[in-house]
Coordinates of C-alpha atoms in Angstrom, one line a residue:
L1 CA -13.5 46.1 58.2
S2 CA -15.3 43.1 59.8
T3 CA -16.7 41.8 56.4
G4 CA -14.1 43.2 54.0
L5 CA -16.9 44.3 51.8
K6 CA -17.9 47.8 50.8
V7 CA -21.1 46.4 49.2
N8 CA -22.9 44.0 51.5
S9 CA -26.3 44.2 49.9
A10 CA -28.3 45.8 47.2
I11 CA -29.0 48.6 49.6
D12 CA -25.3 49.7 49.6
N13 CA -24.9 49.8 45.8
P14 CA -27.6 48.0 43.7
S15 CA -25.6 48.2 40.4
S16 CA -22.3 46.9 41.8
Y17 CA -24.1 44.3 44.0
Y18 CA -26.1 42.6 41.1
T19 CA -23.2 42.8 38.6
A20 CA -20.9 41.0 41.2
V21 CA -23.6 38.4 41.8
S22 CA -23.8 37.7 38.0
L23 CA -20.1 37.4 37.7
N24 CA -19.8 35.1 40.6
N25 CA -22.7 32.9 39.4
R26 CA -20.9 32.5 36.0
A27 CA -17.7 31.6 37.7
S28 CA -19.5 29.0 39.7
D29 CA -21.1 27.5 36.6
L30 CA -17.7 27.4 34.8
S31 CA -16.1 25.7 37.9
A32 CA -18.6 22.9 37.6
L33 CA -17.7 22.5 33.9
L34 CA -14.0 22.6 34.8
D35 CA -14.5 19.3 36.7
S36 CA -16.2 17.8 33.6
M37 CA -13.3 18.9 31.4
A38 CA -10.8 17.3 33.8
Q39 CA -12.7 14.0 33.6
G40 CA -12.8 14.2 29.8
I41 CA -9.0 14.6 29.7
Q42 CA -8.7 11.5 31.9
M43 CA -10.9 9.5 29.5
I44 CA -8.8 10.6 26.5
K45 CA -5.6 9.8 28.4
A46 CA -6.9 6.3 29.3
A47 CA -7.6 5.6 25.6
T48 CA -4.2 7.0 24.6
E49 CA -2.5 4.7 27.1
G50 CA -4.4 1.8 25.7
L51 CA -3.3 2.6 22.2
E52 CA 0.4 3.0 23.2
A53 CA 0.4 -0.3 25.1
G54 CA -1.5 -2.0 22.3
A55 CA 1.0 -0.8 19.8
K56 CA 3.8 -2.5 21.8
L57 CA 1.9 -5.8 21.8
L58 CA 1.3 -5.6 18.0
E59 CA 5.0 -4.8 17.5
Q60 CA 5.8 -7.9 19.6
A61 CA 3.4 -9.9 17.4
S62 CA 5.1 -8.6 14.3
A63 CA 8.4 -9.7 15.6
T64 CA 7.0 -13.2 16.3
A65 CA 5.7 -13.5 12.8
T66 CA 8.9 -12.2 11.2
Q67 CA 10.9 -14.7 13.2
A68 CA 8.6 -17.4 12.1
L69 CA 9.4 -16.6 8.5
E70 CA 13.1 -16.8 9.1
T71 CA 13.1 -20.1 10.9
V72 CA 11.3 -22.4 8.5
N73 CA 13.3 -25.3 7.1
I74 CA 12.9 -27.1 3.8
P75 CA 11.5 -30.6 4.4
S76 CA 13.2 -33.7 3.2
K77 CA 12.5 -35.3 -0.2
S78 CA 10.4 -38.0 1.5
W79 CA 8.0 -35.4 2.8
F80 CA 7.3 -34.2 -0.7
E81 CA 6.9 -37.8 -1.9
E82 CA 4.1 -38.3 0.6
Q83 CA 2.1 -35.3 -0.7
E84 CA -1.0 -35.8 -2.8
G85 CA -0.5 -35.5 -6.5
V86 CA 3.3 -36.0 -6.5
A87 CA 4.6 -38.3 -9.2
A88 CA 8.2 -38.0 -8.3
V89 CA 10.8 -35.9 -6.4
V90 CA 14.0 -35.5 -8.3
S91 CA 17.4 -33.9 -7.5
S92 CA 19.5 -35.0 -10.5
K93 CA 19.3 -35.1 -14.2
E94 CA 19.0 -38.8 -14.3
E95 CA 16.1 -38.9 -11.8
L96 CA 14.3 -36.2 -13.8
L97 CA 14.6 -38.0 -17.1
A98 CA 13.5 -41.3 -15.6
A99 CA 10.4 -39.6 -14.0
I100 CA 9.4 -38.0 -17.3
D101 CA 10.0 -41.2 -19.3
S102 CA 7.8 -43.2 -16.9
G103 CA 4.8 -41.2 -18.3
K104 CA 3.3 -41.0 -14.8
K105 CA 1.0 -38.0 -14.4
G106 CA 1.3 -35.6 -11.6
D107 CA 3.8 -33.2 -10.2
I108 CA 7.5 -33.8 -10.7
V109 CA 9.1 -31.8 -7.9
I110 CA 12.5 -30.3 -8.5
Y111 CA 14.4 -30.7 -5.2
G112 CA 17.5 -28.5 -5.4
Q113 CA 19.4 -27.3 -8.5
I114 CA 19.7 -29.7 -11.4
D115 CA 22.3 -29.1 -14.1
M116 CA 20.9 -30.5 -17.3
G117 CA 23.9 -29.7 -19.6
N118 CA 22.8 -29.9 -23.2
T119 CA 20.0 -32.4 -22.5
A120 CA 16.5 -31.4 -23.5
I121 CA 13.4 -32.8 -21.8
T122 CA 9.8 -33.4 -23.1
L123 CA 6.9 -33.3 -20.7
K124 CA 3.9 -35.5 -21.6
E125 CA 0.2 -35.0 -21.0
G126 CA -0.6 -34.3 -17.3
Q127 CA 3.0 -34.0 -16.2
N128 CA 3.7 -30.9 -14.2
L129 CA 7.1 -29.5 -13.4
T130 CA 7.1 -27.7 -10.0
G131 CA 9.4 -26.3 -7.4
I132 CA 9.1 -26.7 -3.6
G133 CA 7.2 -23.4 -3.4
A134 CA 4.3 -25.0 -5.2
Y135 CA 3.8 -27.1 -2.0
G136 CA 4.0 -24.1 0.2
V137 CA 7.4 -24.6 1.5
A138 CA 9.4 -21.5 2.4
D139 CA 12.4 -21.0 0.3
N140 CA 14.3 -17.9 1.3
E141 CA 16.4 -18.4 -1.8
R142 CA 13.4 -18.9 -4.1
G143 CA 14.5 -19.0 -7.6
K144 CA 17.8 -20.7 -6.7
F145 CA 16.7 -23.8 -4.7
S146 CA 14.3 -25.3 -7.3
A147 CA 16.2 -24.6 -10.5
L148 CA 17.0 -26.2 -13.9
N149 CA 20.2 -25.1 -15.5
F150 CA 20.8 -25.8 -19.2
D151 CA 24.2 -25.3 -20.9
I152 CA 23.5 -24.6 -24.6
T153 CA 27.1 -24.3 -25.5
G154 CA 27.7 -26.1 -28.8
A155 CA 24.1 -26.8 -29.4
S156 CA 23.5 -28.1 -32.9
S157 CA 21.3 -26.4 -35.5
K158 CA 18.7 -29.1 -35.0
S159 CA 18.1 -28.2 -31.3
T160 CA 14.7 -26.6 -31.2
A161 CA 13.7 -26.4 -27.6
F162 CA 15.1 -27.4 -24.2
I163 CA 11.7 -28.0 -22.6
T164 CA 9.0 -29.4 -24.9
M165 CA 5.4 -29.8 -23.7
L166 CA 3.3 -32.3 -25.6
G167 CA 0.0 -32.0 -23.7
D168 CA -1.8 -29.9 -21.0
V169 CA 1.0 -29.3 -18.5
S170 CA 2.1 -26.7 -16.0
L171 CA 5.3 -25.2 -14.7
S172 CA 5.3 -23.4 -11.4
D173 CA 7.7 -22.0 -8.8
L174 CA 10.9 -22.7 -10.8
S175 CA 13.9 -21.0 -12.1
I176 CA 14.9 -22.2 -15.5
Y177 CA 18.1 -20.9 -17.1
A178 CA 19.6 -21.6 -20.5
T179 CA 23.0 -20.0 -21.1
G180 CA 26.0 -20.6 -23.3
D181 CA 29.1 -18.9 -24.8
S182 CA 29.7 -20.7 -28.0
A183 CA 29.5 -18.9 -31.4
N184 CA 28.4 -22.1 -33.0
Q185 CA 25.2 -22.7 -31.0
R186 CA 21.9 -22.8 -32.8
A187 CA 19.3 -23.4 -30.0
Q188 CA 16.0 -21.9 -31.0
S189 CA 13.8 -21.8 -27.9
L190 CA 13.7 -22.5 -24.2
L191 CA 10.0 -23.6 -23.9
E192 CA 8.0 -25.0 -26.8
A193 CA 4.4 -26.3 -26.5
Q194 CA 2.5 -28.6 -28.7
G195 CA -0.4 -29.1 -26.3
D196 CA -3.4 -26.9 -26.0
V197 CA -2.9 -25.3 -22.6
V198 CA 0.2 -24.6 -20.5
S199 CA 0.0 -22.9 -17.1
L200 CA 2.9 -20.8 -15.9
R201 CA 3.2 -19.5 -12.3
N202 CA 6.0 -17.9 -10.3
L203 CA 8.7 -18.6 -12.9
D204 CA 12.1 -17.0 -13.4
L205 CA 12.9 -17.8 -17.1
S206 CA 16.2 -16.7 -18.6
F207 CA 17.4 -17.6 -22.0
I208 CA 20.8 -16.2 -22.9
P209 CA 22.3 -17.4 -26.2
Y210 CA 25.7 -16.0 -27.3
N211 CA 25.4 -15.4 -31.0
Y212 CA 22.3 -16.5 -32.9
D213 CA 21.4 -15.0 -36.2
Y214 CA 18.2 -17.0 -36.8
G215 CA 15.8 -15.8 -34.1
S216 CA 15.8 -17.3 -30.6
I217 CA 12.4 -17.6 -28.8
L218 CA 11.8 -17.9 -25.1
I219 CA 8.2 -19.4 -25.2
K220 CA 6.8 -20.7 -28.4
G221 CA 3.6 -22.4 -29.5
I222 CA 3.8 -25.0 -32.3
N223 CA 0.2 -24.5 -33.3
N224 CA -2.2 -21.6 -33.0
N225 CA -4.3 -23.4 -30.5
C226 CA -1.6 -23.3 -27.8
T227 CA -2.6 -21.1 -24.9
F228 CA -0.3 -20.1 -22.0
N229 CA -2.2 -19.2 -18.8
I230 CA 0.2 -17.0 -16.8
Q231 CA -0.4 -16.3 -13.1
G232 CA 1.5 -15.1 -10.1
G233 CA 4.8 -13.3 -10.2
N234 CA 7.0 -14.0 -13.3
N235 CA 10.2 -12.7 -14.7
F236 CA 10.8 -13.6 -18.4
N237 CA 14.1 -12.5 -19.9
I238 CA 15.9 -13.3 -23.2
G239 CA 19.3 -12.0 -24.0
G240 CA 20.5 -9.4 -21.6
E241 CA 23.9 -7.8 -20.9
E242 CA 25.6 -11.2 -21.4
V243 CA 24.9 -11.2 -25.1
I244 CA 26.4 -7.8 -25.8
Q245 CA 29.8 -8.9 -26.8
G246 CA 31.1 -6.7 -29.6
S247 CA 30.2 -8.0 -33.1
N248 CA 28.9 -11.3 -31.7
S249 CA 25.8 -9.7 -30.1
L250 CA 22.4 -11.3 -30.5
K251 CA 20.7 -10.3 -33.7
R252 CA 17.1 -11.2 -33.1
H253 CA 15.1 -12.8 -30.3
T254 CA 11.5 -13.0 -29.1
L255 CA 9.9 -13.7 -25.8
F256 CA 6.6 -15.2 -27.1
A257 CA 5.7 -16.5 -30.6
N258 CA 2.8 -18.1 -32.3
C259 CA 0.5 -18.6 -29.3
T260 CA -2.1 -17.1 -27.0
V261 CA -1.1 -15.6 -23.7
I262 CA -3.7 -15.0 -21.0
T263 CA -2.9 -13.4 -17.7
N264 CA -5.2 -13.6 -14.7
S265 CA -6.0 -11.3 -11.8
Q266 CA -3.0 -9.9 -9.8
T267 CA -0.5 -11.2 -12.2
I268 CA 2.8 -9.3 -12.4
L269 CA 4.7 -10.1 -15.6
N270 CA 8.2 -8.7 -16.1
L271 CA 9.3 -8.9 -19.7
A272 CA 12.9 -8.2 -20.6
S273 CA 13.9 -8.4 -24.2
P274 CA 16.0 -6.1 -26.3
Y275 CA 14.0 -6.9 -29.4
N276 CA 10.5 -8.5 -29.7
I277 CA 8.1 -9.1 -26.9
G278 CA 5.9 -11.2 -29.1
G279 CA 5.4 -12.2 -32.7
N280 CA 2.0 -13.4 -34.0
V281 CA 0.6 -13.6 -30.4
H282 CA -2.8 -12.9 -29.1
F283 CA -2.4 -11.3 -25.6
E284 CA -5.3 -11.0 -23.1
F285 CA -4.2 -9.1 -20.0
N286 CA -6.7 -9.2 -17.2
D287 CA -6.2 -7.0 -14.1
S288 CA -2.5 -7.5 -14.5
V289 CA 0.7 -5.4 -14.5
I290 CA 2.9 -5.9 -17.5
N291 CA 6.3 -4.3 -17.4
V292 CA 8.3 -4.2 -20.6
M293 CA 11.6 -3.3 -19.1
A294 CA 14.1 -3.0 -22.0
N295 CA 14.5 -0.5 -24.8
G296 CA 13.5 -1.1 -28.4
N297 CA 10.7 -3.5 -27.7
Y298 CA 8.0 -4.4 -30.1
F299 CA 4.8 -6.3 -29.9
F300 CA 5.3 -7.4 -33.5
E301 CA 2.0 -8.3 -35.3
C302 CA 0.3 -9.0 -32.0
D303 CA -3.3 -8.5 -30.9
I304 CA -3.4 -7.1 -27.4
I305 CA -6.5 -6.8 -25.3
C306 CA -6.2 -5.1 -21.9
N307 CA -9.1 -5.7 -19.5
G308 CA -10.0 -4.6 -15.9
T309 CA -7.2 -2.6 -14.3
T310 CA -4.4 -3.8 -16.4
Q311 CA -1.4 -1.5 -16.6
L312 CA 1.0 -2.0 -19.5
N313 CA 4.3 -0.2 -19.1
G314 CA 6.8 0.3 -21.9
Y315 CA 4.6 -0.5 -24.8
W316 CA 5.6 -0.1 -28.5
N317 CA 3.3 -1.7 -31.0
Y318 CA 4.4 -2.6 -34.5
G319 CA 1.5 -3.7 -36.5
G320 CA -1.3 -5.7 -34.9
S321 CA -3.8 -4.1 -32.6
L322 CA -4.2 -2.7 -29.1
T323 CA -7.6 -2.7 -27.4
L324 CA -8.2 -0.9 -24.1
N325 CA -11.3 -1.9 -22.0
D326 CA -12.5 -1.0 -18.5
Q327 CA -9.9 1.0 -16.6
S328 CA -6.8 -0.3 -18.4
R329 CA -4.0 2.0 -19.3
V330 CA -0.8 2.1 -21.3
D331 CA 2.0 4.1 -19.6
N332 CA 5.6 5.1 -20.4
A333 CA 5.3 4.2 -24.1
K334 CA 8.7 3.9 -25.8
G335 CA 7.5 5.6 -28.9
S336 CA 4.5 6.1 -31.2
I337 CA 2.2 3.3 -32.2
H338 CA 3.6 1.9 -35.5
M339 CA 1.1 0.7 -38.1
G340 CA -1.3 -0.3 -35.3
N341 CA -5.0 -0.4 -34.8
L342 CA -5.9 1.4 -31.6
V343 CA -9.3 0.8 -30.0
I344 CA -10.4 2.5 -26.8
N345 CA -13.7 1.0 -25.7
S346 CA -14.0 2.8 -22.3
P347 CA -13.7 6.5 -21.3
E348 CA -12.0 5.3 -18.1
A349 CA -9.2 3.7 -20.1
S350 CA -6.2 5.9 -21.1
I351 CA -3.0 5.8 -23.1
N352 CA 0.2 7.8 -22.5
I353 CA 2.8 8.1 -25.2
N354 CA 6.1 9.7 -24.1
G355 CA 6.5 11.5 -27.4
P356 CA 4.7 13.9 -29.7
Y357 CA 3.1 11.3 -32.0
L358 CA 0.2 8.9 -31.6
L359 CA 0.5 7.0 -34.9
D360 CA 3.7 6.6 -37.0
C361 CA 4.3 4.8 -40.2
E362 CA 7.3 4.9 -42.5
Y363 CA 5.9 2.8 -45.4
E364 CA 3.6 3.9 -48.2
D365 CA 1.6 0.7 -48.4
H366 CA 0.7 0.5 -44.7
S367 CA -2.1 2.1 -42.7
A368 CA -3.3 2.6 -39.1
S369 CA -6.7 3.2 -37.5
V370 CA -8.1 4.6 -34.3
K371 CA -11.5 3.9 -32.7
A372 CA -12.4 5.6 -29.5
V373 CA -15.5 6.2 -27.5
A374 CA -16.5 9.7 -26.4
G375 CA -14.5 10.8 -23.4
S376 CA -11.4 8.7 -24.2
K377 CA -8.1 10.2 -23.2
I378 CA -4.7 10.1 -24.7
S379 CA -1.5 11.9 -23.5
L380 CA 1.3 13.1 -25.8
K381 CA 4.4 14.3 -24.0
G382 CA 2.4 14.8 -20.9
Q383 CA -0.4 16.9 -22.4
V384 CA -3.8 15.3 -22.1
Y385 CA -6.3 15.2 -25.0
Q386 CA -9.9 14.0 -24.9
T387 CA -12.5 13.1 -27.5
Q388 CA -15.9 14.8 -27.3
E389 CA -17.6 12.1 -29.3
D390 CA -17.0 8.7 -30.8
V391 CA -14.2 8.7 -33.4
D392 CA -13.3 6.2 -36.1
Y393 CA -10.6 7.1 -38.7
T394 CA -7.9 5.4 -40.7
I395 CA -4.7 6.9 -42.1
S396 CA -3.0 5.2 -45.1
G397 CA 0.5 5.6 -46.5
R398 CA 3.5 7.2 -45.0
F399 CA 2.3 9.5 -42.1
V400 CA 3.2 10.9 -38.7
N401 CA 0.1 11.6 -36.7
G402 CA 0.6 14.1 -33.9
T403 CA -2.4 15.3 -32.1
P404 CA -5.5 14.0 -34.0
S405 CA -8.1 16.7 -34.6
E406 CA -10.7 14.5 -33.0
F407 CA -8.9 14.7 -29.7
Q408 CA -9.3 18.1 -28.1
K409 CA -6.7 19.5 -25.7
V410 CA -7.7 19.5 -22.0
E411 CA -6.6 22.9 -20.7
G412 CA -4.7 22.8 -17.5
E413 CA -4.5 19.0 -17.2
T414 CA -1.1 17.4 -17.4
Y415 CA -0.6 13.6 -17.4
I416 CA 0.9 12.3 -14.2
Q417 CA 2.7 8.9 -14.3
P418 CA 1.5 6.8 -11.4
P419 CA 4.0 4.9 -9.3
L420 CA 4.8 1.5 -10.6
P421 CA 3.6 -1.4 -8.4
D422 CA 5.9 -3.6 -6.3
L423 CA 7.7 -5.9 -8.8
T424 CA 9.3 -8.1 -6.1
Y425 CA 6.2 -9.7 -4.7
L426 CA 5.7 -13.3 -5.8
A427 CA 2.5 -14.9 -4.6
T428 CA 3.9 -18.2 -3.5
P429 CA 1.6 -20.3 -1.2
Q430 CA 4.2 -21.6 1.2
T431 CA 3.5 -24.2 4.0
Y432 CA 4.1 -23.2 7.5
E433 CA 5.0 -26.1 9.8
N434 CA 5.9 -24.5 13.2
K435 CA 2.5 -24.4 14.9
N436 CA 4.0 -23.1 18.2
D437 CA 4.8 -19.8 16.7
G438 CA 1.2 -19.5 15.5
R439 CA -0.1 -20.2 19.0
Q440 CA 2.2 -17.5 20.4
Y441 CA 1.0 -15.0 17.9
G442 CA -2.7 -15.8 18.6
E443 CA -2.1 -15.4 22.4
I444 CA -0.5 -11.9 21.8
I445 CA -3.5 -10.8 19.7
K446 CA -5.8 -12.2 22.4
Q447 CA -4.0 -10.1 25.0
Y448 CA -4.2 -7.1 22.8
D449 CA -8.0 -7.3 22.6
S450 CA -8.2 -7.7 26.4
L451 CA -6.1 -4.6 26.8
I452 CA -8.3 -2.6 24.5
K453 CA -11.4 -3.6 26.5
D454 CA -9.8 -2.5 29.7
S455 CA -8.9 1.0 28.4
S456 CA -12.1 2.6 29.9
Y457 CA -12.6 5.4 32.3
K458 CA -15.8 5.8 34.3
G459 CA -17.6 3.4 32.0
I460 CA -16.6 5.1 28.7
N461 CA -14.1 3.3 26.4
L462 CA -13.2 5.5 23.4
L463 CA -11.5 2.4 21.8
R464 CA -14.8 0.5 21.7
E465 CA -16.7 3.0 19.6
Q466 CA -18.1 4.9 22.6
N467 CA -18.2 8.7 22.2
L468 CA -17.4 11.5 24.6
T469 CA -18.9 15.0 24.6
V470 CA -17.1 17.7 26.5
T471 CA -18.9 21.0 27.3
F472 CA -16.9 24.2 27.4
N473 CA -19.4 27.0 28.4
E474 CA -22.4 27.4 30.7
N475 CA -25.1 27.6 27.9
R476 CA -23.7 24.4 26.2
S477 CA -23.1 26.2 22.9
A478 CA -19.5 25.3 22.8
Q479 CA -18.8 21.5 22.8
L480 CA -16.3 19.0 21.6
A481 CA -17.5 15.6 20.4
V482 CA -14.8 13.0 20.7
Q483 CA -15.5 10.2 18.3
G484 CA -14.6 6.8 19.6
K485 CA -12.9 4.2 17.3
D486 CA -13.1 0.5 17.2
A487 CA -9.5 -0.6 18.0
S488 CA -10.3 -4.3 18.4
A489 CA -8.2 -6.8 16.4
Q490 CA -11.1 -7.7 14.2
A491 CA -11.7 -4.0 13.3
L492 CA -8.1 -3.4 12.5
G493 CA -8.1 -6.3 10.1
L494 CA -6.1 -8.8 12.2
V495 CA -8.1 -11.8 10.9
T496 CA -5.3 -14.3 9.9
M497 CA -4.9 -16.2 13.1
N498 CA -4.2 -19.8 12.1
W499 CA -1.0 -20.2 10.2
E500 CA -1.6 -23.1 7.9
T501 CA 0.7 -21.9 5.1
Q502 CA 3.7 -19.7 4.9
N503 CA 1.5 -17.2 3.0
D504 CA -0.6 -17.0 6.1
V505 CA 2.4 -15.7 8.0
V506 CA 3.0 -13.1 5.3
K507 CA -0.6 -12.0 5.5
S508 CA -0.4 -11.6 9.3
I509 CA 2.7 -9.3 8.9
Q510 CA 0.9 -7.3 6.2
E511 CA -2.2 -7.0 8.5
L512 CA 0.0 -5.9 11.4
T513 CA 1.6 -3.2 9.4
E514 CA -1.8 -1.8 8.4
A515 CA -3.0 -2.1 12.0
L516 CA -0.1 -0.2 13.4
T517 CA -0.7 2.5 10.9
Q518 CA -4.3 2.8 12.0
I519 CA -3.3 2.9 15.7
R520 CA -0.9 5.7 15.0
Q521 CA -3.7 7.6 13.2
M522 CA -6.0 7.0 16.2
S523 CA -3.3 8.2 18.6
S524 CA -2.8 11.4 16.5
E525 CA -6.6 12.1 16.6
L526 CA -6.7 11.5 20.4
G527 CA -3.7 13.8 20.8
N528 CA -5.5 16.5 19.0
Y529 CA -8.6 16.1 21.2
Y530 CA -6.4 16.1 24.3
S531 CA -4.7 19.3 23.2
I532 CA -8.1 21.0 22.6
V533 CA -9.6 20.0 25.9
T534 CA -6.5 20.9 27.8
T535 CA -6.3 24.3 26.2
R536 CA -10.0 25.0 27.0
E537 CA -9.5 23.8 30.6
N538 CA -6.7 26.3 31.1
F539 CA -8.7 29.0 29.5
T540 CA -11.7 28.3 31.7
Q541 CA -9.6 28.3 34.8
N542 CA -8.2 31.7 33.9
L543 CA -11.6 33.0 33.0
I544 CA -13.0 32.0 36.4
N545 CA -10.2 33.9 38.0
V546 CA -11.0 36.9 35.8
L547 CA -14.7 36.8 36.7
T548 CA -14.0 36.4 40.4
E549 CA -11.5 39.2 40.4
G550 CA -14.0 41.5 38.6
A551 CA -16.7 40.7 41.2
D552 CA -14.3 41.4 44.0
K553 CA -13.4 44.8 42.6
L554 CA -17.1 45.7 42.7
K555 CA -17.8 44.5 46.3
L556 CA -14.5 44.3 48.2
A557 CA -13.4 47.3 50.3
D558 CA -10.0 48.9 50.2
M559 CA -8.6 47.6 53.5
N560 CA -5.7 50.1 53.5
E561 CA -8.1 53.0 53.1
E562 CA -10.6 51.8 55.6
S563 CA -7.8 51.0 58.1
A564 CA -6.4 54.5 57.7
N565 CA -9.9 55.9 58.3
M566 CA -10.4 53.8 61.4
L567 CA -7.0 54.9 62.7
A568 CA -7.9 58.6 62.1
L569 CA -11.2 58.1 64.0
Q570 CA -9.5 56.4 66.8
T571 CA -6.9 59.3 67.0
R572 CA -9.7 61.8 67.0
Q573 CA -11.5 59.9 69.7
Q574 CA -8.4 59.8 71.9
L575 CA -7.8 63.5 71.4
A576 CA -11.4 64.2 72.4
V577 CA -11.1 62.0 75.5
N578 CA -7.8 63.7 76.4
S579 CA -9.4 67.1 75.9
L580 CA -12.2 66.1 78.1
S581 CA -9.9 64.9 80.7
L582 CA -7.8 68.1 80.7
A583 CA -11.0 70.2 80.9
S584 CA -12.2 68.1 83.9
Q585 CA -8.8 68.4 85.6
A586 CA -8.8 72.2 85.1
S587 CA -12.3 72.5 86.7
Q588 CA -11.2 70.5 89.7
S589 CA -8.1 72.7 90.2
I590 CA -10.2 75.8 90.3
L591 CA -12.6 74.3 92.8
K592 CA -9.7 73.5 95.1
L593 CA -9.1 77.2 95.6
F594 CA -12.3 77.5 97.5

């Protein structure tokens, strides 16, 4: 009763004594680990708090950058006149014609919308027609501010082009429209080049005649030496819904004719034409996205070479040739390849035809050929076929070529159309003038880095690539390694700090979007770690209680039973004393008789 134990030493019960000691020792060891787990939880919580606060700072920085984009104003004409390389800044038809007639080389900046009426222009060698976006000025209405509008109503049959380029010139960051509603118009083309090289960047070209039977052309080369270098985001359209007016609909029109078209890296080219995309054109698409967006399109008698990661969407060849190199691909084909020469030079290139036929020809005197390296893939109606070895064959006369025997069906593999890239992005380098916003942005990022550095606990910072190991059992066989991450601004890709151009602001916003995604991923990982350690902590605490309780059951006495035994002994002792007392009193009574 004094110790509460029924087993005080090994002498009392060796088995129970030593088992209880073992259980208590393990409980003691786990109690020490329990403190370590609790500290590990605090370290994870410190990192989580740092990420949550850091995310709020980055959201604030994003708001600052977004506001900066919305508050930029277009400078005055005089500002553009002071820029290097500017020949003239024009805001009327008369000013534009005077600038071109002067012959001065350099950029002719279109300031605002200019209505040209039925007046054509001819650019000379070294004269470049540009919009304000070419000088990095933000234009939230890009495509509307710097614009040329031609009215081709009543154009005579002698009108051949509204913009003629005699030498090496460029057009950039402009919207150029030519529209009309007269049944007598006879305009032939919007752009016509006689020089060797014309550079086109960030253009929105739209040529919409009303009723023209003789073939209208959006971009035309006068000689075979003419090359159009196309960069940046472009939208080229000829015809459209406006021309569908009963019997007066457009009969024939072509986007490109009689020239070479070369696209460079990251070019997005949207081609909208109900008839021909090109006629007698040599196309070289390099790491570009080409979207043929209308039905019934033909690359008529065109040689097409796709290099790099070019993706050609909506292709339908009619004559000419198609060559796929590197990782280029043709997707969403409108139909079979008509009378074409198909060359696949890389097993990583692929072609997908949304129909059952690869080659199709309806004339007896025509032919088509296919050359493909081993491993080349084609897809017909979603089913993938692959060559086992190099193939080279030609088909002559009228034919419909379904699955060529040289291409073997790939069992279980179905062609999946990848998502189309963003067609709205136009890579315009726009100048950013408000330096104060840039300083505010830089200060927020600086404070973010400082916050991340302070997210440490007992010298360990999981947001600076320091790791944490939490041990869960006494023999260290169960552990959790918490991998630290580098959450600094540099590691998250927040590198665009000085806003010199409007595009820098856009880059900052894109970097912030990616950084916030990474932070959320880090928070999710830390949340998983926190949940695991917390669960093990609760388990360990309960296990300690189980071990202690088990030891107690082996050593502790039953206090109720022992108390009852003691009470019985005390009662027996009292009864014995009372009996002794009564006996003594009886003896004394007898003695008194004498």
